[in-house]
PDB file of C-alpha atoms in Angstrom:
ATOM      1  CA  MET A  34     -14.115 -38.985 -25.362  1.00  0.00           C
ATOM      2  CA  VAL A  35     -13.130 -35.338 -25.013  1.00  0.00           C
ATOM      3  CA  PRO A  36     -12.917 -34.213 -21.352  1.00  0.00           C
ATOM      4  CA  SER A  37     -15.224 -31.446 -20.197  1.00  0.00           C
ATOM      5  CA  ILE A  38     -13.825 -27.985 -19.554  1.00  0.00           C
ATOM      6  CA  SER A  39     -15.110 -28.242 -15.998  1.00  0.00           C
ATOM      7  CA  LYS A  40     -12.690 -31.117 -15.302  1.00  0.00           C
ATOM      8  CA  LEU A  41      -9.570 -28.981 -15.663  1.00  0.00           C
ATOM      9  CA  PRO A  42      -8.066 -28.296 -12.189  1.00  0.00           C
ATOM     10  CA  GLU A  43      -8.169 -24.666 -11.081  1.00  0.00           C
ATOM     11  CA  GLY A  44      -4.444 -24.703 -10.369  1.00  0.00           C
ATOM     12  CA  CYS A  45      -3.767 -25.730 -13.954  1.00  0.00           C
ATOM     13  CA  ILE A  46      -6.020 -22.956 -15.242  1.00  0.00           C
ATOM     14  CA  SER A  47      -4.235 -20.427 -13.019  1.00  0.00           C
ATOM     15  CA  ASP A  48      -0.809 -21.555 -14.188  1.00  0.00           C
ATOM     16  CA  ILE A  49      -1.703 -21.252 -17.859  1.00  0.00           C
ATOM     17  CA  LEU A  50      -3.540 -17.932 -17.469  1.00  0.00           C
ATOM     18  CA  SER A  51      -0.502 -16.492 -15.692  1.00  0.00           C
ATOM     19  CA  ARG A  52       1.467 -17.077 -18.910  1.00  0.00           C
ATOM     20  CA  THR A  53      -0.914 -15.001 -21.003  1.00  0.00           C
ATOM     21  CA  SER A  54      -1.675 -11.310 -20.507  1.00  0.00           C
ATOM     22  CA  PRO A  55      -3.916  -9.215 -18.225  1.00  0.00           C
ATOM     23  CA  TRP A  56      -6.213  -8.631 -21.182  1.00  0.00           C
ATOM     24  CA  ASP A  57      -6.635 -12.371 -21.781  1.00  0.00           C
ATOM     25  CA  VAL A  58      -7.222 -13.122 -18.124  1.00  0.00           C
ATOM     26  CA  CYS A  59     -10.003 -10.536 -17.797  1.00  0.00           C
ATOM     27  CA  ARG A  60     -11.676 -11.896 -20.924  1.00  0.00           C
ATOM     28  CA  SER A  61     -11.388 -15.534 -19.898  1.00  0.00           C
ATOM     29  CA  SER A  62     -12.933 -14.905 -16.463  1.00  0.00           C
ATOM     30  CA  ALA A  63     -16.374 -14.903 -18.137  1.00  0.00           C
ATOM     31  CA  ILE A  64     -16.020 -18.483 -19.378  1.00  0.00           C
ATOM     32  CA  SER A  65     -17.121 -20.228 -16.189  1.00  0.00           C
ATOM     33  CA  THR A  66     -17.097 -19.997 -12.400  1.00  0.00           C
ATOM     34  CA  GLY A  67     -13.924 -22.068 -12.307  1.00  0.00           C
ATOM     35  CA  PHE A  68     -12.219 -19.757 -14.765  1.00  0.00           C
ATOM     36  CA  LYS A  69     -13.295 -16.668 -12.818  1.00  0.00           C
ATOM     37  CA  SER A  70     -11.901 -18.079  -9.587  1.00  0.00           C
ATOM     38  CA  ALA A  71      -8.587 -18.864 -11.293  1.00  0.00           C
ATOM     39  CA  ALA A  72      -8.510 -15.527 -13.099  1.00  0.00           C
ATOM     40  CA  ASP A  73      -8.910 -13.642  -9.814  1.00  0.00           C
ATOM     41  CA  SER A  74      -6.218 -15.554  -7.960  1.00  0.00           C
ATOM     42  CA  ASP A  75      -3.037 -13.989  -6.597  1.00  0.00           C
ATOM     43  CA  ALA A  76      -1.008 -16.654  -8.408  1.00  0.00           C
ATOM     44  CA  VAL A  77      -2.106 -15.192 -11.748  1.00  0.00           C
ATOM     45  CA  TRP A  78      -1.830 -11.488 -10.989  1.00  0.00           C
ATOM     46  CA  HIS A  79       1.493 -11.798  -9.186  1.00  0.00           C
ATOM     47  CA  ARG A  80       3.022 -12.793 -12.542  1.00  0.00           C
ATOM     48  CA  PHE A  81       1.786  -9.554 -14.129  1.00  0.00           C
ATOM     49  CA  LEU A  82       3.293  -7.291 -11.485  1.00  0.00           C
ATOM     50  CA  PRO A  83       6.899  -6.093 -11.965  1.00  0.00           C
ATOM     51  CA  SER A  84       9.391  -8.240 -10.087  1.00  0.00           C
ATOM     52  CA  ASP A  85      10.612  -5.141  -8.216  1.00  0.00           C
ATOM     53  CA  TYR A  86       7.172  -3.816  -7.286  1.00  0.00           C
ATOM     54  CA  PRO A  87       7.828  -4.011  -3.481  1.00  0.00           C
ATOM     55  CA  GLU A  88      10.823  -1.696  -3.910  1.00  0.00           C
ATOM     56  CA  ILE A  89       8.779   0.667  -6.093  1.00  0.00           C
ATOM     57  CA  LEU A  90       5.922   0.804  -3.576  1.00  0.00           C
ATOM     58  CA  ALA A  91       8.408   1.479  -0.773  1.00  0.00           C
ATOM     59  CA  ARG A  92       9.310   4.723  -2.586  1.00  0.00           C
ATOM     60  CA  SER A  93       5.677   5.864  -2.872  1.00  0.00           C
ATOM     61  CA  ASP A  94       4.798   9.207  -1.301  1.00  0.00           C
ATOM     62  CA  SER A  95       1.543   7.757   0.065  1.00  0.00           C
ATOM     63  CA  PRO A  96       0.654   4.246   1.316  1.00  0.00           C
ATOM     64  CA  VAL A  97      -0.638   1.770  -1.278  1.00  0.00           C
ATOM     65  CA  VAL A  98      -3.126  -0.563   0.430  1.00  0.00           C
ATOM     66  CA  CYS A  99      -4.729  -3.506  -1.386  1.00  0.00           C
ATOM     67  CA  THR A 100      -6.349  -6.763  -0.336  1.00  0.00           C
ATOM     68  CA  ASN A 101      -5.151  -8.882  -3.265  1.00  0.00           C
ATOM     69  CA  LYS A 102      -2.770  -8.824  -6.231  1.00  0.00           C
ATOM     70  CA  LYS A 103      -5.473  -8.166  -8.837  1.00  0.00           C
ATOM     71  CA  GLN A 104      -6.624  -5.086  -6.943  1.00  0.00           C
ATOM     72  CA  LEU A 105      -3.024  -3.943  -6.657  1.00  0.00           C
ATOM     73  CA  TYR A 106      -2.463  -4.410 -10.393  1.00  0.00           C
ATOM     74  CA  PHE A 107      -5.394  -2.207 -11.380  1.00  0.00           C
ATOM     75  CA  LEU A 108      -4.595   0.331  -8.692  1.00  0.00           C
ATOM     76  CA  LEU A 109      -1.140   0.739 -10.224  1.00  0.00           C
ATOM     77  CA  CYS A 110      -2.746   1.054 -13.675  1.00  0.00           C
ATOM     78  CA  ASP A 111      -5.402   3.598 -12.747  1.00  0.00           C
ATOM     79  CA  SER A 112      -3.713   5.603  -9.999  1.00  0.00           C
ATOM     80  CA  LEU A 113      -0.881   8.061 -10.384  1.00  0.00           C
ATOM     81  CA  ILE A 114       1.702   6.922  -7.851  1.00  0.00           C
ATOM     82  CA  LEU A 115       4.230   9.615  -6.960  1.00  0.00           C
ATOM     83  CA  LEU A 116       7.694   8.400  -5.974  1.00  0.00           C
ATOM     84  CA  ASP A 117      10.701   9.939  -4.226  1.00  0.00           C
ATOM     85  CA  GLY A 118       8.938  13.038  -2.948  1.00  0.00           C
ATOM     86  CA  GLY A 119       7.179  13.786  -6.223  1.00  0.00           C
ATOM     87  CA  LYS A 120      10.296  13.473  -8.387  1.00  0.00           C
ATOM     88  CA  LEU A 121       8.752  10.700 -10.475  1.00  0.00           C
ATOM     89  CA  ARG A 122       5.316   9.309 -11.336  1.00  0.00           C
ATOM     90  CA  PHE A 123       4.789   5.570 -11.773  1.00  0.00           C
ATOM     91  CA  MET A 124       2.044   3.462 -13.287  1.00  0.00           C
ATOM     92  CA  LEU A 125       1.516   0.211 -15.179  1.00  0.00           C
ATOM     93  CA  ASP A 126       0.325  -0.121 -18.733  1.00  0.00           C
ATOM     94  CA  LYS A 127      -3.066  -1.765 -18.250  1.00  0.00           C
ATOM     95  CA  ARG A 128      -2.899  -3.845 -21.425  1.00  0.00           C
ATOM     96  CA  SER A 129       0.568  -5.317 -20.914  1.00  0.00           C
ATOM     97  CA  GLY A 130       1.579  -4.705 -17.292  1.00  0.00           C
ATOM     98  CA  LYS A 131       4.756  -2.921 -18.443  1.00  0.00           C
ATOM     99  CA  LYS A 132       6.208  -0.129 -16.334  1.00  0.00           C
ATOM    100  CA  CYS A 133       5.552   3.520 -17.214  1.00  0.00           C
ATOM    101  CA  TYR A 134       7.079   6.665 -15.739  1.00  0.00           C
ATOM    102  CA  MET A 135       6.612  10.394 -16.012  1.00  0.00           C
ATOM    103  CA  ILE A 136       9.463  12.748 -15.208  1.00  0.00           C
ATOM    104  CA  PRO A 137       7.961  16.021 -13.902  1.00  0.00           C
ATOM    105  CA  SER A 138       9.041  19.319 -15.402  1.00  0.00           C
ATOM    106  CA  ARG A 139      10.936  20.220 -12.199  1.00  0.00           C
ATOM    107  CA  GLU A 140      13.258  17.256 -12.830  1.00  0.00           C
ATOM    108  CA  LEU A 141      13.820  18.058 -16.508  1.00  0.00           C
ATOM    109  CA  SER A 142      16.730  20.017 -17.882  1.00  0.00           C
ATOM    110  CA  ILE A 143      15.165  23.239 -19.189  1.00  0.00           C
ATOM    111  CA  ALA A 144      17.268  26.144 -20.378  1.00  0.00           C
ATOM    112  CA  TRP A 145      16.868  29.093 -17.945  1.00  0.00           C
ATOM    113  CA  LYS A 146      14.223  27.301 -15.904  1.00  0.00           C
ATOM    114  CA  ASP A 147      15.508  28.879 -12.666  1.00  0.00           C
ATOM    115  CA  ASP A 148      15.080  32.429 -13.949  1.00  0.00           C
ATOM    116  CA  ASP A 149      11.509  33.600 -13.399  1.00  0.00           C
ATOM    117  CA  ILE A 150      11.886  36.119 -16.203  1.00  0.00           C
ATOM    118  CA  TYR A 151      11.673  33.169 -18.600  1.00  0.00           C
ATOM    119  CA  TRP A 152       9.820  30.445 -16.675  1.00  0.00           C
ATOM    120  CA  ASN A 153       7.576  30.373 -13.642  1.00  0.00           C
ATOM    121  CA  TRP A 154       6.175  27.451 -11.679  1.00  0.00           C
ATOM    122  CA  PRO A 155       2.449  27.607 -10.917  1.00  0.00           C
ATOM    123  CA  SER A 156       0.441  24.877  -9.228  1.00  0.00           C
ATOM    124  CA  ILE A 157      -2.545  23.825 -11.315  1.00  0.00           C
ATOM    125  CA  PHE A 158      -5.468  21.551 -10.570  1.00  0.00           C
ATOM    126  CA  GLU A 159      -4.945  19.367 -13.653  1.00  0.00           C
ATOM    127  CA  SER A 160      -1.540  18.101 -12.485  1.00  0.00           C
ATOM    128  CA  ARG A 161      -0.663  15.698  -9.682  1.00  0.00           C
ATOM    129  CA  PHE A 162       2.741  17.332  -9.348  1.00  0.00           C
ATOM    130  CA  THR A 163       3.346  20.233  -6.990  1.00  0.00           C
ATOM    131  CA  ASP A 164       3.978  22.614  -9.870  1.00  0.00           C
ATOM    132  CA  VAL A 165       4.477  22.735 -13.625  1.00  0.00           C
ATOM    133  CA  ALA A 166       6.732  24.733 -15.943  1.00  0.00           C
ATOM    134  CA  ASN A 167       5.052  27.747 -17.530  1.00  0.00           C
ATOM    135  CA  LEU A 168       6.982  29.368 -20.365  1.00  0.00           C
ATOM    136  CA  ARG A 169       6.825  33.154 -20.073  1.00  0.00           C
ATOM    137  CA  PHE A 170       9.291  34.144 -22.777  1.00  0.00           C
ATOM    138  CA  VAL A 171      12.432  32.622 -24.298  1.00  0.00           C
ATOM    139  CA  CYS A 172      14.245  32.698 -27.600  1.00  0.00           C
ATOM    140  CA  TRP A 173      16.192  29.478 -26.944  1.00  0.00           C
ATOM    141  CA  LEU A 174      13.813  26.575 -26.201  1.00  0.00           C
ATOM    142  CA  ASP A 175      15.601  23.464 -24.959  1.00  0.00           C
ATOM    143  CA  ILE A 176      13.886  20.773 -22.833  1.00  0.00           C
ATOM    144  CA  SER A 177      15.355  17.356 -22.086  1.00  0.00           C
ATOM    145  CA  GLY A 178      15.051  14.490 -19.645  1.00  0.00           C
ATOM    146  CA  LYS A 179      16.905  11.263 -18.846  1.00  0.00           C
ATOM    147  CA  ILE A 180      15.899   7.835 -17.613  1.00  0.00           C
ATOM    148  CA  GLN A 181      17.862   4.678 -16.774  1.00  0.00           C
ATOM    149  CA  THR A 182      16.778   1.619 -18.772  1.00  0.00           C
ATOM    150  CA  ARG A 183      17.194  -0.562 -15.669  1.00  0.00           C
ATOM    151  CA  MET A 184      14.055   1.152 -14.319  1.00  0.00           C
ATOM    152  CA  LEU A 185      11.983  -0.049 -17.277  1.00  0.00           C
ATOM    153  CA  SER A 186      10.448  -3.368 -18.284  1.00  0.00           C
ATOM    154  CA  PRO A 187      12.859  -5.550 -20.268  1.00  0.00           C
ATOM    155  CA  VAL A 188      12.448  -6.537 -23.916  1.00  0.00           C
ATOM    156  CA  THR A 189      10.031  -3.684 -24.559  1.00  0.00           C
ATOM    157  CA  ASN A 190       9.767  -0.994 -27.200  1.00  0.00           C
ATOM    158  CA  TYR A 191       9.222   2.318 -25.410  1.00  0.00           C
ATOM    159  CA  ALA A 192       8.263   5.768 -26.612  1.00  0.00           C
ATOM    160  CA  ALA A 193       8.787   9.125 -24.884  1.00  0.00           C
ATOM    161  CA  TYR A 194       6.125  11.845 -24.934  1.00  0.00           C
ATOM    162  CA  LEU A 195       6.195  15.491 -23.923  1.00  0.00           C
ATOM    163  CA  VAL A 196       3.029  16.203 -21.914  1.00  0.00           C
ATOM    164  CA  TYR A 197       1.967  19.826 -22.230  1.00  0.00           C
ATOM    165  CA  LYS A 198      -0.699  22.469 -22.730  1.00  0.00           C
ATOM    166  CA  VAL A 199      -0.672  25.400 -25.121  1.00  0.00           C
ATOM    167  CA  SER A 200      -2.379  28.767 -25.249  1.00  0.00           C
ATOM    168  CA  PRO A 201      -4.187  29.948 -28.391  1.00  0.00           C
ATOM    169  CA  SER A 202      -1.342  32.383 -29.079  1.00  0.00           C
ATOM    170  CA  ILE A 203       1.209  29.576 -29.459  1.00  0.00           C
ATOM    171  CA  ARG A 204       0.360  29.258 -33.149  1.00  0.00           C
ATOM    172  CA  ASP A 205       2.249  32.441 -33.873  1.00  0.00           C
ATOM    173  CA  HIS A 206       5.012  32.219 -31.296  1.00  0.00           C
ATOM    174  CA  ILE A 207       6.305  28.638 -31.270  1.00  0.00           C
ATOM    175  CA  GLY A 208       7.024  27.181 -34.669  1.00  0.00           C
ATOM    176  CA  PRO A 209       8.389  23.765 -35.593  1.00  0.00           C
ATOM    177  CA  VAL A 210      10.613  22.119 -32.979  1.00  0.00           C
ATOM    178  CA  LYS A 211      13.126  19.265 -33.203  1.00  0.00           C
ATOM    179  CA  VAL A 212      12.587  16.141 -31.106  1.00  0.00           C
ATOM    180  CA  SER A 213      14.866  13.158 -30.541  1.00  0.00           C
ATOM    181  CA  VAL A 214      15.610  10.177 -28.297  1.00  0.00           C
ATOM    182  CA  ARG A 215      19.066   8.654 -27.913  1.00  0.00           C
ATOM    183  CA  PHE A 216      21.182   6.437 -25.694  1.00  0.00           C
ATOM    184  CA  LEU A 217      23.849   8.504 -23.982  1.00  0.00           C
ATOM    185  CA  GLY A 218      27.292   7.429 -25.074  1.00  0.00           C
ATOM    186  CA  ASP A 219      25.999   5.920 -28.288  1.00  0.00           C
ATOM    187  CA  GLU A 220      28.110   6.927 -31.262  1.00  0.00           C
ATOM    188  CA  VAL A 221      25.141   6.623 -33.616  1.00  0.00           C
ATOM    189  CA  GLU A 222      23.514   9.964 -34.352  1.00  0.00           C
ATOM    190  CA  PRO A 223      19.913  10.090 -33.073  1.00  0.00           C
ATOM    191  CA  GLU A 224      17.038  10.294 -35.492  1.00  0.00           C
ATOM    192  CA  ILE A 225      15.697  13.858 -35.349  1.00  0.00           C
ATOM    193  CA  ALA A 226      12.095  14.658 -36.270  1.00  0.00           C
ATOM    194  CA  VAL A 227      10.533  18.081 -36.777  1.00  0.00           C
ATOM    195  CA  VAL A 228       7.081  18.519 -35.262  1.00  0.00           C
ATOM    196  CA  ASN A 229       4.618  21.283 -34.507  1.00  0.00           C
ATOM    197  CA  LEU A 230       3.196  21.332 -30.988  1.00  0.00           C
ATOM    198  CA  LYS A 231      -0.088  22.811 -32.132  1.00  0.00           C
ATOM    199  CA  GLN A 232      -0.662  20.677 -35.208  1.00  0.00           C
ATOM    200  CA  HIS A 233       0.860  17.307 -34.279  1.00  0.00           C
ATOM    201  CA  GLY A 234      -0.052  16.996 -30.605  1.00  0.00           C
ATOM    202  CA  ASN A 235      -2.717  14.539 -29.453  1.00  0.00           C
ATOM    203  CA  MET A 236      -5.270  15.152 -26.727  1.00  0.00           C
ATOM    204  CA  ARG A 237      -5.025  12.805 -23.739  1.00  0.00           C
ATOM    205  CA  THR A 238      -7.880  11.592 -21.562  1.00  0.00           C
ATOM    206  CA  ASP A 239      -6.511  13.626 -18.631  1.00  0.00           C
ATOM    207  CA  GLY A 240      -6.955  16.932 -20.501  1.00  0.00           C
ATOM    208  CA  TRP A 241      -3.281  17.393 -21.400  1.00  0.00           C
ATOM    209  CA  MET A 242      -1.739  17.129 -24.852  1.00  0.00           C
ATOM    210  CA  GLU A 243       1.183  14.920 -25.793  1.00  0.00           C
ATOM    211  CA  ILE A 244       3.618  14.650 -28.654  1.00  0.00           C
ATOM    212  CA  GLU A 245       6.013  11.799 -29.310  1.00  0.00           C
ATOM    213  CA  LEU A 246       9.699  12.642 -28.973  1.00  0.00           C
ATOM    214  CA  GLY A 247      10.932   9.281 -30.265  1.00  0.00           C
ATOM    215  CA  GLU A 248      11.206   5.625 -29.340  1.00  0.00           C
ATOM    216  CA  PHE A 249      13.812   3.176 -28.098  1.00  0.00           C
ATOM    217  CA  PHE A 250      14.139  -0.481 -27.187  1.00  0.00           C
ATOM    218  CA  SER A 251      14.725  -1.531 -23.594  1.00  0.00           C
ATOM    219  CA  ASP A 252      16.570  -4.828 -23.824  1.00  0.00           C
ATOM    220  CA  HIS A 253      17.437  -6.326 -20.432  1.00  0.00           C
ATOM    221  CA  GLY A 254      17.970  -3.182 -18.406  1.00  0.00           C
ATOM    222  CA  ASP A 255      21.613  -2.881 -19.358  1.00  0.00           C
ATOM    223  CA  GLY A 256      21.262  -0.256 -22.089  1.00  0.00           C
ATOM    224  CA  GLY A 257      22.409   2.606 -19.870  1.00  0.00           C
ATOM    225  CA  GLU A 258      20.731   6.005 -19.887  1.00  0.00           C
ATOM    226  CA  VAL A 259      18.306   7.403 -22.447  1.00  0.00           C
ATOM    227  CA  GLU A 260      18.002  11.126 -23.198  1.00  0.00           C
ATOM    228  CA  MET A 261      14.774  12.605 -24.599  1.00  0.00           C
ATOM    229  CA  GLN A 262      14.867  16.120 -26.019  1.00  0.00           C
ATOM    230  CA  LEU A 263      12.762  18.861 -27.581  1.00  0.00           C
ATOM    231  CA  LYS A 264      14.413  22.048 -28.783  1.00  0.00           C
ATOM    232  CA  GLU A 265      14.198  25.029 -31.091  1.00  0.00           C
ATOM    233  CA  THR A 266      17.445  26.993 -31.019  1.00  0.00           C
ATOM    234  CA  GLU A 267      17.804  28.144 -34.613  1.00  0.00           C
ATOM    235  CA  ILE A 268      14.958  30.607 -35.139  1.00  0.00           C
ATOM    236  CA  LEU A 269      15.553  32.931 -32.207  1.00  0.00           C
ATOM    237  CA  ASN A 270      12.163  34.605 -32.079  1.00  0.00           C
ATOM    238  CA  GLY A 271      10.285  35.039 -28.805  1.00  0.00           C
ATOM    239  CA  LYS A 272       8.409  31.947 -27.648  1.00  0.00           C
ATOM    240  CA  TYR A 273       5.740  31.724 -24.964  1.00  0.00           C
ATOM    241  CA  GLY A 274       2.379  30.163 -24.137  1.00  0.00           C
ATOM    242  CA  LEU A 275       3.639  26.644 -23.306  1.00  0.00           C
ATOM    243  CA  ILE A 276       2.956  24.724 -20.072  1.00  0.00           C
ATOM    244  CA  VAL A 277       4.986  21.544 -19.529  1.00  0.00           C
ATOM    245  CA  GLU A 278       3.899  18.865 -17.071  1.00  0.00           C
ATOM    246  CA  GLY A 279       6.701  16.445 -17.887  1.00  0.00           C
ATOM    247  CA  ILE A 280       7.996  13.686 -20.152  1.00  0.00           C
ATOM    248  CA  GLU A 281       6.202  10.344 -20.045  1.00  0.00           C
ATOM    249  CA  VAL A 282       7.902   7.069 -20.966  1.00  0.00           C
ATOM    250  CA  ARG A 283       5.597   4.152 -21.739  1.00  0.00           C
ATOM    251  CA  PRO A 284       5.383   1.095 -24.021  1.00  0.00           C
ATOM    252  CA  LYS A 285       4.684   2.084 -27.591  1.00  0.00           C
ATOM    253  CA  GLU A 286       1.460   0.662 -28.949  1.00  0.00           C
ATOM    254  CA  THR A 287       1.823  -0.550 -32.516  1.00  0.00           C
ATOM    255  CA  VAL A 288      -0.696  -1.165 -35.244  1.00  0.00           C
ATOM    256  CA  THR A 289      -0.036  -4.888 -34.766  1.00  0.00           C
ATOM    257  CA  ASP A 290      -1.008  -4.622 -31.082  1.00  0.00           C
ATOM    258  CA  ARG A 291      -4.322  -3.017 -31.980  1.00  0.00           C
ATOM    259  CA  VAL A 292      -5.054  -5.588 -34.691  1.00  0.00           C
ATOM    260  CA  MET A 293      -4.263  -8.511 -32.376  1.00  0.00           C
ATOM    261  CA  LEU A 294      -6.499  -7.112 -29.641  1.00  0.00           C
ATOM    262  CA  SER A 295      -9.271  -6.571 -32.161  1.00  0.00           C
ATOM    263  CA  GLN A 296      -8.967 -10.144 -33.415  1.00  0.00           C
ATOM    264  CA  PHE A 297      -8.980 -11.503 -29.892  1.00  0.00           C
ATOM    265  CA  SER A 298     -12.085  -9.463 -29.014  1.00  0.00           C
ATOM    266  CA  SER A 299     -13.935 -10.902 -31.996  1.00  0.00           C
ATOM    267  CA  HIS A 300     -12.991 -14.454 -30.952  1.00  0.00           C
ATOM    268  CA  VAL A 301     -14.112 -14.088 -27.356  1.00  0.00           C
ATOM    269  CA  HIS A 302     -17.332 -12.418 -28.390  1.00  0.00           C
ATOM    270  CA  GLU A 303     -18.209 -15.440 -30.516  1.00  0.00           C
ATOM    271  CA  PHE A 304     -17.010 -17.760 -27.776  1.00  0.00           C
ATOM    272  CA  TYR A 305     -19.041 -16.197 -24.985  1.00  0.00           C
ATOM    273  CA  THR A 306     -22.313 -16.257 -26.877  1.00  0.00           C
ATOM    274  CA  LEU A 307     -22.352 -20.085 -26.889  1.00  0.00           C
ATOM    275  CA  PRO A 308     -23.621 -22.149 -23.943  1.00  0.00           C
ATOM    276  CA  LEU A 309     -21.003 -23.955 -21.878  1.00  0.00           C
ATOM    277  CA  ALA A 310     -22.441 -27.337 -22.976  1.00  0.00           C
ATOM    278  CA  GLN A 311     -21.381 -26.580 -26.542  1.00  0.00           C
ATOM    279  CA  LEU A 312     -17.663 -26.385 -25.673  1.00  0.00           C
ATOM    280  CA  SER A 313     -15.172 -29.190 -26.013  1.00  0.00           C
ATOM    281  CA  TRP A 314     -11.730 -29.235 -24.391  1.00  0.00           C
ATOM    282  CA  GLN A 315      -8.606 -30.788 -25.880  1.00  0.00           C
ATOM    283  CA  PHE A 316      -5.649 -31.355 -23.560  1.00  0.00           C
ATOM    284  CA  SER A 317      -3.196 -32.424 -26.250  1.00  0.00           C
ATOM    285  CA  CYS A 318      -1.889 -28.895 -26.891  1.00  0.00           C
ATOM    286  CA  VAL A 319      -1.648 -27.534 -23.343  1.00  0.00           C
ATOM    287  CA  THR A 320       2.116 -27.100 -23.607  1.00  0.00           C
ATOM    288  CA  LYS A 321       2.067 -25.559 -27.070  1.00  0.00           C
ATOM    289  CA  TYR A 322       1.868 -21.867 -26.306  1.00  0.00           C
ATOM    290  CA  ASP A 323       3.582 -18.899 -27.872  1.00  0.00           C
ATOM    291  CA  LEU A 324       4.736 -16.270 -25.361  1.00  0.00           C
ATOM    292  CA  TYR A 325       5.347 -13.817 -28.174  1.00  0.00           C
ATOM    293  CA  GLN A 326       1.672 -13.690 -29.116  1.00  0.00           C
ATOM    294  CA  PRO A 327      -0.071 -13.291 -25.743  1.00  0.00           C
ATOM    295  CA  SER A 328      -3.332 -11.997 -27.182  1.00  0.00           C
ATOM    296  CA  ARG A 329      -3.923 -15.413 -28.771  1.00  0.00           C
ATOM    297  CA  LEU A 330      -2.678 -17.554 -25.911  1.00  0.00           C
ATOM    298  CA  VAL A 331      -6.030 -18.536 -24.445  1.00  0.00           C
ATOM    299  CA  LEU A 332      -7.044 -20.036 -27.776  1.00  0.00           C
ATOM    300  CA  THR A 333      -3.625 -21.494 -28.579  1.00  0.00           C
ATOM    301  CA  VAL A 334      -2.718 -22.939 -25.178  1.00  0.00           C
ATOM    302  CA  TYR A 335      -5.868 -24.925 -24.757  1.00  0.00           C
ATOM    303  CA  ASN A 336      -6.608 -25.598 -28.403  1.00  0.00           C
ATOM    304  CA  LEU A 337     -10.094 -24.581 -27.412  1.00  0.00           C
ATOM    305  CA  SER A 338     -12.707 -25.628 -29.945  1.00  0.00           C
ATOM    306  CA  VAL A 339     -16.127 -24.034 -30.078  1.00  0.00           C
ATOM    307  CA  VAL A 340     -18.275 -26.829 -31.463  1.00  0.00           C
ATOM    308  CA  LYS A 341     -21.798 -28.054 -31.203  1.00  0.00           C
ATOM    309  CA  ASN A 342     -22.249 -31.470 -29.705  1.00  0.00           C
ATOM    310  CA  ARG A 343     -24.077 -32.769 -32.730  1.00  0.00           C
ATOM    311  CA  GLU A 344     -24.186 -36.374 -31.473  1.00  0.00           C
ATOM    312  CA  LYS A 345     -25.996 -35.236 -28.374  1.00  0.00           C
ATOM    313  CA  GLU A 346     -28.402 -33.140 -30.404  1.00  0.00           C
ATOM    314  CA  ILE A 347     -29.202 -36.134 -32.631  1.00  0.00           C
ATOM    315  CA  GLY A 348     -29.620 -38.390 -29.670  1.00  0.00           C
ATOM    316  CA  ASP A 349     -31.970 -35.908 -27.993  1.00  0.00           C
TER     317      ASP A 349
END
């Protein structure tokens, strides 16, 4: 006889859910009351928070107040937490729980940024930072930033993005620019790409544009320092009409990630449309989970079978 899903202890559900992903936990909370209680527990959401989150919150410019770990997780995903007096912005990637940072333009290395003939620093409503870099006129455009890999989530592929706005006149006054990402001290030459800020930039949900500067792999926090750069120093024509908010570093979403999430969504949709009485639970595969494929863990861990209880139907 196959045990009912309702017989699984909540602590066991919590332990297994904590080994999946935030996405899986939110989906699985609709299975039953027992699942929802486990999916909302601090034991689950504590595993999704960075191990150093108390130290990060201690650097926040404003108090972060939450009643439970799930609320804290989504607050860190949806809010823009400023650290160290506005020198850094922190958030979590909602899908994975990985750490993300934005380095504001004030903390970037920008050629002639302290000369107001070339750059000025207005405060604008669209930015959480005190001010942003507004390009008035330069011939030599060179913007770069650095971040320590120990600040990032381990075993994660990251990408760096310049976050900016452009004026309509930029089409004629800023041409193609070179972008790159490299580990400082690495003897390997960085891969350099040529992009156009007007043509290749993507619109963000916050009203800014972004363009990828490159990607890198954060191993176990011991990779040293990463430099991200955008420059155009060969065609020395006048350039203006660019507003820079900063450089954002976040996990790079791949096509595989999107496909896996899509497949998982289709499974849970089919799963949720069936009554609870039509589910059977098999305990034999509880320990057989794959941490490298979190979007399929809920199905794999439990070996959950969506079946009709045909014997019961016949008997009825």
